[in-house]
XYZ file of C-alpha atoms in Angstrom:
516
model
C -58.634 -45.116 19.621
C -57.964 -42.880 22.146
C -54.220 -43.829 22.970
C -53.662 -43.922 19.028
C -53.948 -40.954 18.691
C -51.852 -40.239 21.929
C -49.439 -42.167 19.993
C -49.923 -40.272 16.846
C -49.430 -36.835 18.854
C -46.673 -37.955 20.302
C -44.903 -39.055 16.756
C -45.760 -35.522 15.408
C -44.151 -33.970 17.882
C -41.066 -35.639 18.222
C -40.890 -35.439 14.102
C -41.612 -31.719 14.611
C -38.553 -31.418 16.863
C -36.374 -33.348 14.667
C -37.556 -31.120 11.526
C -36.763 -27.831 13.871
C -32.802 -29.556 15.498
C -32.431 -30.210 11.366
C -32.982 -26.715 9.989
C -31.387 -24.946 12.755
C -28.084 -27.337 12.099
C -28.568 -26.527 8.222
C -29.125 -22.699 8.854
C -25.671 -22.933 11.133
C -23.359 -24.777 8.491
C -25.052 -22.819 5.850
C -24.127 -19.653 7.459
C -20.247 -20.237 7.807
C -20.275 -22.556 4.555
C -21.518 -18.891 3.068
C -19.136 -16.762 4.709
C -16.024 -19.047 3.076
C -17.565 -18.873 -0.222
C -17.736 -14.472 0.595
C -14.184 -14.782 1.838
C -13.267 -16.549 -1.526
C -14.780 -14.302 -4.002
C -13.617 -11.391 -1.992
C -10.108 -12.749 -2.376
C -10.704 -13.734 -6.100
C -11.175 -10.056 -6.663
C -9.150 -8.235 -4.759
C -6.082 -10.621 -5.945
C -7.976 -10.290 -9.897
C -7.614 -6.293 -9.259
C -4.041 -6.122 -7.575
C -2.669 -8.481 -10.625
C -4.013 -5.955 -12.670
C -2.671 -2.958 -11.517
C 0.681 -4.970 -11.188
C 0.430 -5.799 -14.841
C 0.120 -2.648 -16.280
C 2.813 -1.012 -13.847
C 5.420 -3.813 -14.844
C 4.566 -3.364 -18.474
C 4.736 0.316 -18.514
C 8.127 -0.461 -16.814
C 9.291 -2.865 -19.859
C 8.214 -0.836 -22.220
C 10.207 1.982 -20.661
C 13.316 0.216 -19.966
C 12.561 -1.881 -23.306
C 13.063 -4.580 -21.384
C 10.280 -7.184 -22.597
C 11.182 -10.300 -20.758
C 9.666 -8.725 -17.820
C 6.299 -9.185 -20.076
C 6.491 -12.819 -19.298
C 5.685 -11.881 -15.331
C 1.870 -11.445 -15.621
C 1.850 -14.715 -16.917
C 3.615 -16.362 -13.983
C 0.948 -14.049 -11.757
C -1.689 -15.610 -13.608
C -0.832 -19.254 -12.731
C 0.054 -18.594 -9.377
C -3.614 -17.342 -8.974
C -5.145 -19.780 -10.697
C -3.094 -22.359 -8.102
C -4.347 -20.174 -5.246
C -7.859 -20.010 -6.151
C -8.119 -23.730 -6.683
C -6.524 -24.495 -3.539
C -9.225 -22.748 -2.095
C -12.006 -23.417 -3.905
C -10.665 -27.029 -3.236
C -11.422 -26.326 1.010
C -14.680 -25.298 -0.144
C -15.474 -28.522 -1.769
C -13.883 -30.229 1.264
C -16.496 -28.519 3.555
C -18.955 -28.600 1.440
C -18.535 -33.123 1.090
C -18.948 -32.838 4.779
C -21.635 -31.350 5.170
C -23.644 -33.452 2.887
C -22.059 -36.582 4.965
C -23.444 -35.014 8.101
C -26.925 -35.222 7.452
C -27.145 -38.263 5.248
C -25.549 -40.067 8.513
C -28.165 -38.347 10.445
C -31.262 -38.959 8.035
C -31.969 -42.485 9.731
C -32.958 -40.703 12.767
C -36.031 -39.977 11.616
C -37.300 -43.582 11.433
C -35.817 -44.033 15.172
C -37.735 -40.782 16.108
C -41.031 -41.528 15.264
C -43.010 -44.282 16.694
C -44.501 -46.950 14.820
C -48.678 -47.405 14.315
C -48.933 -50.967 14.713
C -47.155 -51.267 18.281
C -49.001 -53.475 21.025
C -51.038 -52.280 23.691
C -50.242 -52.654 27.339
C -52.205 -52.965 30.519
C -52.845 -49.095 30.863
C -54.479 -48.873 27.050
C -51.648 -47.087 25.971
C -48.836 -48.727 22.965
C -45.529 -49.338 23.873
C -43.096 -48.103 21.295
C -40.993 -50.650 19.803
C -37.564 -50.176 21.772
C -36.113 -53.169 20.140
C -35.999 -51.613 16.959
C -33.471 -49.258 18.210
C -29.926 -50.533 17.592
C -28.054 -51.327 21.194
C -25.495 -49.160 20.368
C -27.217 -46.248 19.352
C -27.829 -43.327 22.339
C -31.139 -43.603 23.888
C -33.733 -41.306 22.559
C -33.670 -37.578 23.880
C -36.647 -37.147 26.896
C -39.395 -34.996 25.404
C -39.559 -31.713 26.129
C -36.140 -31.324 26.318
C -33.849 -29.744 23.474
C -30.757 -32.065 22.062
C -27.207 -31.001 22.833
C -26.570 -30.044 20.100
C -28.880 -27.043 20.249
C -27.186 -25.494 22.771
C -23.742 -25.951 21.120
C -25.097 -24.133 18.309
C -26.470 -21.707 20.759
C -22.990 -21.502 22.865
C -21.294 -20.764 18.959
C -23.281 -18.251 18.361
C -23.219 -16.292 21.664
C -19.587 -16.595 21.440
C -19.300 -15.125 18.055
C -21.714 -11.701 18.827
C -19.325 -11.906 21.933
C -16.192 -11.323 20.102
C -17.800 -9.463 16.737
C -17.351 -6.090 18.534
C -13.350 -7.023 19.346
C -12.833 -7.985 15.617
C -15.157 -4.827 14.537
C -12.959 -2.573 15.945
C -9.652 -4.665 16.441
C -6.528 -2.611 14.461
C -5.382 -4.201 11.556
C -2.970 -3.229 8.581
C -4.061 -2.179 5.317
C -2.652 -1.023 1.779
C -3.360 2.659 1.626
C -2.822 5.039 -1.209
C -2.901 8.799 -1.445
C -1.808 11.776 -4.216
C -0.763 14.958 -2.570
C 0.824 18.290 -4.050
C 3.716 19.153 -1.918
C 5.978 22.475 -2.281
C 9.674 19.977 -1.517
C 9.582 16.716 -0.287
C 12.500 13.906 0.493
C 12.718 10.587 0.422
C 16.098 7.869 0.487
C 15.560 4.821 -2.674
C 15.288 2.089 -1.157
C 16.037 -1.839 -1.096
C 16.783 -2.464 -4.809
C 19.732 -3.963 -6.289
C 19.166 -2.054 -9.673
C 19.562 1.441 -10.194
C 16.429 3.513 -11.222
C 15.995 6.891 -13.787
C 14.320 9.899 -11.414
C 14.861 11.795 -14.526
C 14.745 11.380 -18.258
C 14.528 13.272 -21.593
C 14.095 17.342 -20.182
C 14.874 18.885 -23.018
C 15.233 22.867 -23.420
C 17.290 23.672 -20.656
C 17.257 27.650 -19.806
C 20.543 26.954 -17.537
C 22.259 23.714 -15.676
C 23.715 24.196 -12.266
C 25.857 21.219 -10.148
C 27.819 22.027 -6.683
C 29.439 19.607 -4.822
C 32.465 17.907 -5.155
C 33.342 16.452 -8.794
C 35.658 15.992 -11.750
C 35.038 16.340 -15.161
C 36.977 16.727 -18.318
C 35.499 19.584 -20.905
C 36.585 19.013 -24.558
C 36.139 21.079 -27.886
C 37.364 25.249 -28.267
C 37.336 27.629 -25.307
C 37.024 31.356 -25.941
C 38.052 34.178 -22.554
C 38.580 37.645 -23.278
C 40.733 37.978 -19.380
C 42.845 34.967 -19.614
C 44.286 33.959 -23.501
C 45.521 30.906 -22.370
C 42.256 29.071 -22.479
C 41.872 29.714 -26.072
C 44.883 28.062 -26.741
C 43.498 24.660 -25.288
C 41.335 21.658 -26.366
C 40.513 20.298 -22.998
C 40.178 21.148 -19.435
C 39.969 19.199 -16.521
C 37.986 20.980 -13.586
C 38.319 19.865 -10.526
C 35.653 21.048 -8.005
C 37.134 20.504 -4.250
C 34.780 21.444 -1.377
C 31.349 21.241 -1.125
C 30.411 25.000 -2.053
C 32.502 24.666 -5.054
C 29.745 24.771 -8.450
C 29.766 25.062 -12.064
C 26.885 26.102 -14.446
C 26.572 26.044 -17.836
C 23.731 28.336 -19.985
C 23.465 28.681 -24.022
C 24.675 32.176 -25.128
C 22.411 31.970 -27.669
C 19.356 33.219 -25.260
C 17.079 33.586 -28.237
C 17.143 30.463 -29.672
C 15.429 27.275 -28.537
C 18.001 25.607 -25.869
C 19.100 22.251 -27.288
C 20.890 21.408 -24.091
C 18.864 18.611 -22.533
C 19.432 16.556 -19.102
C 19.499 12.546 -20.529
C 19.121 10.649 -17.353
C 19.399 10.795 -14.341
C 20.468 7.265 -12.559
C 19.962 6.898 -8.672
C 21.780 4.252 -6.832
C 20.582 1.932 -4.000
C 20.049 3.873 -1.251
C 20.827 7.464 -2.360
C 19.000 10.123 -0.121
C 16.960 12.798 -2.154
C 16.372 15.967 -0.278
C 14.848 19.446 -1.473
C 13.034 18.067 -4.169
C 11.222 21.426 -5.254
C 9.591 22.553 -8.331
C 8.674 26.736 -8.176
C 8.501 29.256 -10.900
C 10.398 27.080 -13.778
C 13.091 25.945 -11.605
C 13.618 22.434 -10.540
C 16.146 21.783 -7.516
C 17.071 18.101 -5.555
C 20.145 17.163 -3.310
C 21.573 13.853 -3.898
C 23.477 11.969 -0.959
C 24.984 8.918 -2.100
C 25.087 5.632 0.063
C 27.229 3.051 -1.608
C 27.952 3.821 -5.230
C 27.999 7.139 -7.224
C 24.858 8.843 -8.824
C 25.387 9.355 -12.759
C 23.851 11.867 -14.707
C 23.521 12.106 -18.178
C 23.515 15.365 -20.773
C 23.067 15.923 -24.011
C 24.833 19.359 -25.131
C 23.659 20.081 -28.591
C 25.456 22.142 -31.016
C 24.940 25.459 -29.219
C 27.887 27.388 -27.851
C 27.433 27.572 -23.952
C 28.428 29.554 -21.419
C 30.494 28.267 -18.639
C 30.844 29.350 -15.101
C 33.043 28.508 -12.416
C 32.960 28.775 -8.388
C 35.735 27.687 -6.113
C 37.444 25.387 -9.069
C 40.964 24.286 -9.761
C 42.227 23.294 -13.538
C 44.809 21.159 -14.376
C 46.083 23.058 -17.343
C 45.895 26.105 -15.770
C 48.521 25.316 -12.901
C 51.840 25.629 -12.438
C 54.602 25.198 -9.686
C 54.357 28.660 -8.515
C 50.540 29.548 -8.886
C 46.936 28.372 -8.702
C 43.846 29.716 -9.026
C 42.103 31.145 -6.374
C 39.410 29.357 -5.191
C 37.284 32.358 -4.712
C 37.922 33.807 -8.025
C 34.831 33.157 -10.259
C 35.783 31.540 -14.064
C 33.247 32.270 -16.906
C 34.460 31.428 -20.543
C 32.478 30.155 -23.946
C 32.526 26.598 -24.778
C 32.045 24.764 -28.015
C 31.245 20.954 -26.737
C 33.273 18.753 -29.496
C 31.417 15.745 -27.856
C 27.727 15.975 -27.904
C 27.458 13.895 -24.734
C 28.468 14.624 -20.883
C 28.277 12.115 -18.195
C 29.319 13.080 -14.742
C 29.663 10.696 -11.611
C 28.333 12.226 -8.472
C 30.740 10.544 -5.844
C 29.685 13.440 -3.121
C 26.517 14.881 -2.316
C 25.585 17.093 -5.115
C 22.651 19.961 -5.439
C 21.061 20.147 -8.903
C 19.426 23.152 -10.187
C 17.786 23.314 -13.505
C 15.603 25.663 -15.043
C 13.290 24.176 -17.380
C 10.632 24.291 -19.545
C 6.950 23.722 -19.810
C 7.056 20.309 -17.426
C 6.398 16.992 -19.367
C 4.620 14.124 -17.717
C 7.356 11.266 -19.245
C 9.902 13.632 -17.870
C 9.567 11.736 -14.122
C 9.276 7.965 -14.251
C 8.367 6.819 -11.143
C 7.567 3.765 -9.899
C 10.147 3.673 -6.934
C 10.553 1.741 -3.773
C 11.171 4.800 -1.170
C 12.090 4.624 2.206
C 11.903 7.841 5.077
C 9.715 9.764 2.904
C 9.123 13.527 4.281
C 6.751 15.857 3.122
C 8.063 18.434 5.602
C 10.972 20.492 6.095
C 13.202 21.756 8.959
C 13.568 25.728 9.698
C 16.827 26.769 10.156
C 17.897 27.109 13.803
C 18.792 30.819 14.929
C 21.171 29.228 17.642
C 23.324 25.779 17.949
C 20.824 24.807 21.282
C 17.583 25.939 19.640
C 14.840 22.908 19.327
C 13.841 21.732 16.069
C 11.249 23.394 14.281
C 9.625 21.414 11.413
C 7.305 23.390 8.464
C 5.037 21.106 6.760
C 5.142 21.403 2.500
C 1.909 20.283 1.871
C -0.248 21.870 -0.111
C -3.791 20.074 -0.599
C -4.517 16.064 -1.232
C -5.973 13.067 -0.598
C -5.368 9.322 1.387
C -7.664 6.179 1.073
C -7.157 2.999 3.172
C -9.981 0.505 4.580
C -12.482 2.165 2.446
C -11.818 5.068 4.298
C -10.731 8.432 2.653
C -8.738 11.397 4.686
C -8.216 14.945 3.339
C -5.185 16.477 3.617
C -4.732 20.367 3.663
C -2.041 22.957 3.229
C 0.360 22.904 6.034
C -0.188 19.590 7.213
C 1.702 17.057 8.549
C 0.836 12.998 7.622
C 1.506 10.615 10.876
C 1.184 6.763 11.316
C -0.229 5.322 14.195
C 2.040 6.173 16.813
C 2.302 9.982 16.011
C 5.507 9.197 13.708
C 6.098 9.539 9.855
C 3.560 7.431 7.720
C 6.052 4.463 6.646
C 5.280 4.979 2.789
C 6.653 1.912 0.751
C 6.395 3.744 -2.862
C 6.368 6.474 -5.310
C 4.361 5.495 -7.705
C 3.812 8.409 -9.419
C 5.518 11.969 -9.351
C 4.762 15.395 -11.433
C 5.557 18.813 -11.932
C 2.593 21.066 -11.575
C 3.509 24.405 -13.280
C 0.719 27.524 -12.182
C -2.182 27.814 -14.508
C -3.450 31.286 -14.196
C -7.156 30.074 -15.582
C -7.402 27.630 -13.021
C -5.045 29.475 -10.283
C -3.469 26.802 -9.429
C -0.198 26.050 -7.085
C 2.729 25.677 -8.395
C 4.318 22.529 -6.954
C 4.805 18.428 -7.140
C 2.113 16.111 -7.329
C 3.089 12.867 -5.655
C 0.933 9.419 -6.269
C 2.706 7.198 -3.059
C 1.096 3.647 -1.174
C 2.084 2.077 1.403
C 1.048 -0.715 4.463
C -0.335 0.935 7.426
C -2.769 0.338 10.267
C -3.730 3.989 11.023
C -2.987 7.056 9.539
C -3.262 10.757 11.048
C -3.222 14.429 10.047
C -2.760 17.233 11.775
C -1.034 21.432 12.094
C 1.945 19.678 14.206
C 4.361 16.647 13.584
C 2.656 15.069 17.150
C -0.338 16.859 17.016
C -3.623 14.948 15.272
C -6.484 16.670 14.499
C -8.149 13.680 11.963
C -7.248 9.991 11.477
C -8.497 7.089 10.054
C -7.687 3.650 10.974
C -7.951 0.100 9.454
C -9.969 -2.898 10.895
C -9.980 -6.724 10.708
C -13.518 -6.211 8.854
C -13.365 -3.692 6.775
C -11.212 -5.887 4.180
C -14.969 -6.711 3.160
C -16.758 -4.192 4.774
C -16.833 -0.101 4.829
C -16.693 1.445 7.914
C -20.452 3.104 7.601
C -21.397 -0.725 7.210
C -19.906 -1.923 10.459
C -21.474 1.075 12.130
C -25.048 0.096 10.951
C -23.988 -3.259 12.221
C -23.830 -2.160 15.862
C -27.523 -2.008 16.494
C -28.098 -5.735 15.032
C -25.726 -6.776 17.321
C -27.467 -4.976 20.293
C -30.565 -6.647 19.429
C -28.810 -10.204 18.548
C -27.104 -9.785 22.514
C -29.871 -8.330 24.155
C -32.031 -11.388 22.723
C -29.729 -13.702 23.519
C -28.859 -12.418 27.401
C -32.865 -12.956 27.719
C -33.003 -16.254 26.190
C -30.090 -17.234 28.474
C -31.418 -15.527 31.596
C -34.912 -17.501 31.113
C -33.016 -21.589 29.956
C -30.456 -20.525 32.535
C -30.961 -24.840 34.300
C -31.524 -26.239 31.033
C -27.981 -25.100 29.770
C -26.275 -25.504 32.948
C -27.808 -29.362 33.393
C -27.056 -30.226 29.451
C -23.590 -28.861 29.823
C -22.811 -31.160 33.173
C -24.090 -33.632 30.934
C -22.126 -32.996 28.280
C -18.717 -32.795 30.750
């Protein structure tokens, strides 16, 4: 009885190790079988949400432009995430088959493992296990008291993932960030886009309309100046502005009545540069520096007589062979528009001045792709040799990126990660902010922009941080207060695993020659 029961011992214990190698190989496959199936719902939803917001921007954009074939886009979205999320769901399955393969093949194991009741008993008392039973070419069976290899692989795995968690914890990576900030002026250059885009549409009520640069324009309809009859006596002038101070403005005489005169559009061309865009006390200015083709804008006179003035102009039907106008010589005459409707091609760089009414929200699209975007500007230099001195516009706002949040305040300057502008990809949203004495608020533009980066800084001088926050591998999944609670657990899960090393320091070192 005695060496039955040996026997019977023995079988326990060698089932009780094959029970333990089986969980621990199930806990292991489970474990990164659970962190694909995270990594695909995580990407199901973060794709689900960015179609979303894409949707409604493109059909805001169609329903703006009226243009509704670009309707048909969500739907091509939609399929191309459906394709994506069954290609990986389809992985998934693929890992999933395998690891039911694994352990059926290793299931008849067991019946090698544990040995059989009815063996014969030697000379010493003591029943041999059946050896023959074992198939030739299967491996021999693992000496007891000794772990099977692949315990320590799991082990090796596992040691080598806490090894490199703290790299990938705090590894740089880039993320979509997104911010809203009320500047006094910014600048920015439109970038990369074959099509031209409005900046500004449908301001009606204009107090006054002022445009310097270099242009041509013909005015048509009556013409009334007490100084100089001749202009009464014409239909149509052609004004020709020649230098860059040159400028012409235009203001209903009528100062009582509601203005009618109203700027259309505004149409910027692939990479025009927009500087001075400022919004104080009623009055709205921007420079426009054309790249390759001309800016257009759009008016819409009304049936109001205007007032016309005139700085550093020549006109045609003024001239003769003996004299021209002098240059310095302001021109201001009354106008009666006979056409209703101005366009003017800005060739030149032009400066824009407008005072207008109670801002409108539809007044500024947005929506556009931006390039060199500068929320600063530069002071004017005393001296040819003096350095340049930058002053920061904003006011007060806000930036988010890897569930991280950064507040920005008046007078400060937004960097990237090497102390240079933040590389913001669009405008999504812009606004004039007019001052509400009940709330006392600053007058000034609210800007909605996003953008790629890896880390993003804030501070008094253009190379000077005082607060940043910065974007890692795992916080696509995971905030940063997260990862910091993580940092303990992965003290204890090293500090465990040093000692566990330290103490099966021959075991690993003799199953690893063996595995060589």
């Amino acid at each position: 009885m005695k060496p039955s029961v040996q026997l019977i011992f023995k079988g326990l214990q060698e089932f009780g190790r094959w029970v333990l190698v089986v969980i621990w190989n199930l806990l292991v496959n489970l474990f990164w079988l659970g962190i694909q199936l995270i990594e695909l719902l995580l990407w199901a939803f973060s794709e689900l949400r960015m179609w979303i917001q894409r949707s409604l921007m493109q059909v805001k954009e169609a329903i703006a432009q009226r243009n509704f074939m670009i309707l048909l886009f969500p739907f091509k979205w939609l399929l191309l995430g459906m394709w994506q999320f069954a290609f990986q769901g389809f992985w998934l399955l693929i890992h999933l088959i395998e690891l039911i393969v694994w352990y059926i093949t290793h299931l008849p194991t067991l019946a090698r493992t544990v040995p059989a009741l009815g063996n014969s008993i030697g000379k010493s008392g003591i029943s041999k296990p059946r050896l023959q039973s074992i198939p030739p070419e299967d491996p021999p069976r693992k000496q007891p008291g000794r772990l099977p290899q692949e315990f320590y692989r799991a082990i090796a795995l596992i040691a080598l993932c806490l090894a490199v968690l703290p790299l990938v914890t705090f590894l740089p990576f880039p993320h979509p960030f997104e911010g809203s900030i009320l500047v006094e002026e910014l600048s920015f250059r439109y970038g990369e886009s074959p099509q031209s885009v409005v900046l500004f549409e449908g301001i009606s009520g204009l107090r006054q309309m002022a445009i310097a640069g270099e242009q041509n324009f013909t005015l048509t309809g009556r013409f009334e100046n007490a100084n100089d009859p001749r202009l009464n006596q014409l239909s149509s002038l052609t004004v020709d502005l020649p230098t860059a101070e040159s400028e012409w403005e235009i203001t209903p005489v009528e100062a009582d009545r509601r203005s009618e005169l109203t700027l259309r559009r505004l149409w910027l061309r692939q990479h025009t540069l927009v500087e001075q865009l400022s919004y104080d006390r009623g009055r709205l200015h921007l420079v426009l520096q054309p790249a390759i083709r001309p800016n257009v804008l759009e008016l819409d006179l009304g049936n109001q007589p205007l007032l016309v003035r005139l700085r550093g102009y020549q006109i045609t039907e003024l001239q003769s062979g003996s004299s021209r106008p002098n240059l310095d010589t302001p021109l201001e005459f009354t106008w009666i528009p006979e056409e209703k409707r101005l366009t003017l091609t800005l060739r030149e760089q032009a400066a824009i001045a407008a005072i207008v009414p109670s801002p409108s929200p539809q007044w500024i699209p947005g929506n556009l792709n931006v390039e060199d975007v500068r929320f600063y500007r530069r002071q004017r230099a005393q001296t040819a040799t003096d350095t340049k001195v930058y002053e920061s516009t904003a006011i007060a706002g806000q930036i988010r990126m890897a569930r991280q949040s950064l507040q920005i305040s008046q007078n400060d300057f937004l960097m990237g990660e090497t102390s240079e502008d933040l590389e913001i990809q669009k405008l999504d949203t812009l606004a004039l902010v007019p001052y509400n004495p009940e709330e006392n608020t600053r007058v000034g533009i609210q800007v909605g922009f996003s953008g790629t980066e890896t880390q993003i800084q804030v501070g008094p001088e253009p190379t000077v941080s005082t607060d940043r926050i910065q974007g890692n591998f795992l916080n696509q999944w995971f905030s940063q207060e997260t990862l910091l609670a993580l940092i303990p657990v992965w003290t204890v899960w090293v500090g465990f695993l040093i000692y566990w090393v330290v103490k099966n320091f021959s075991k690993i070192v003799n199953n690893f020659s063996k595995i060589v």
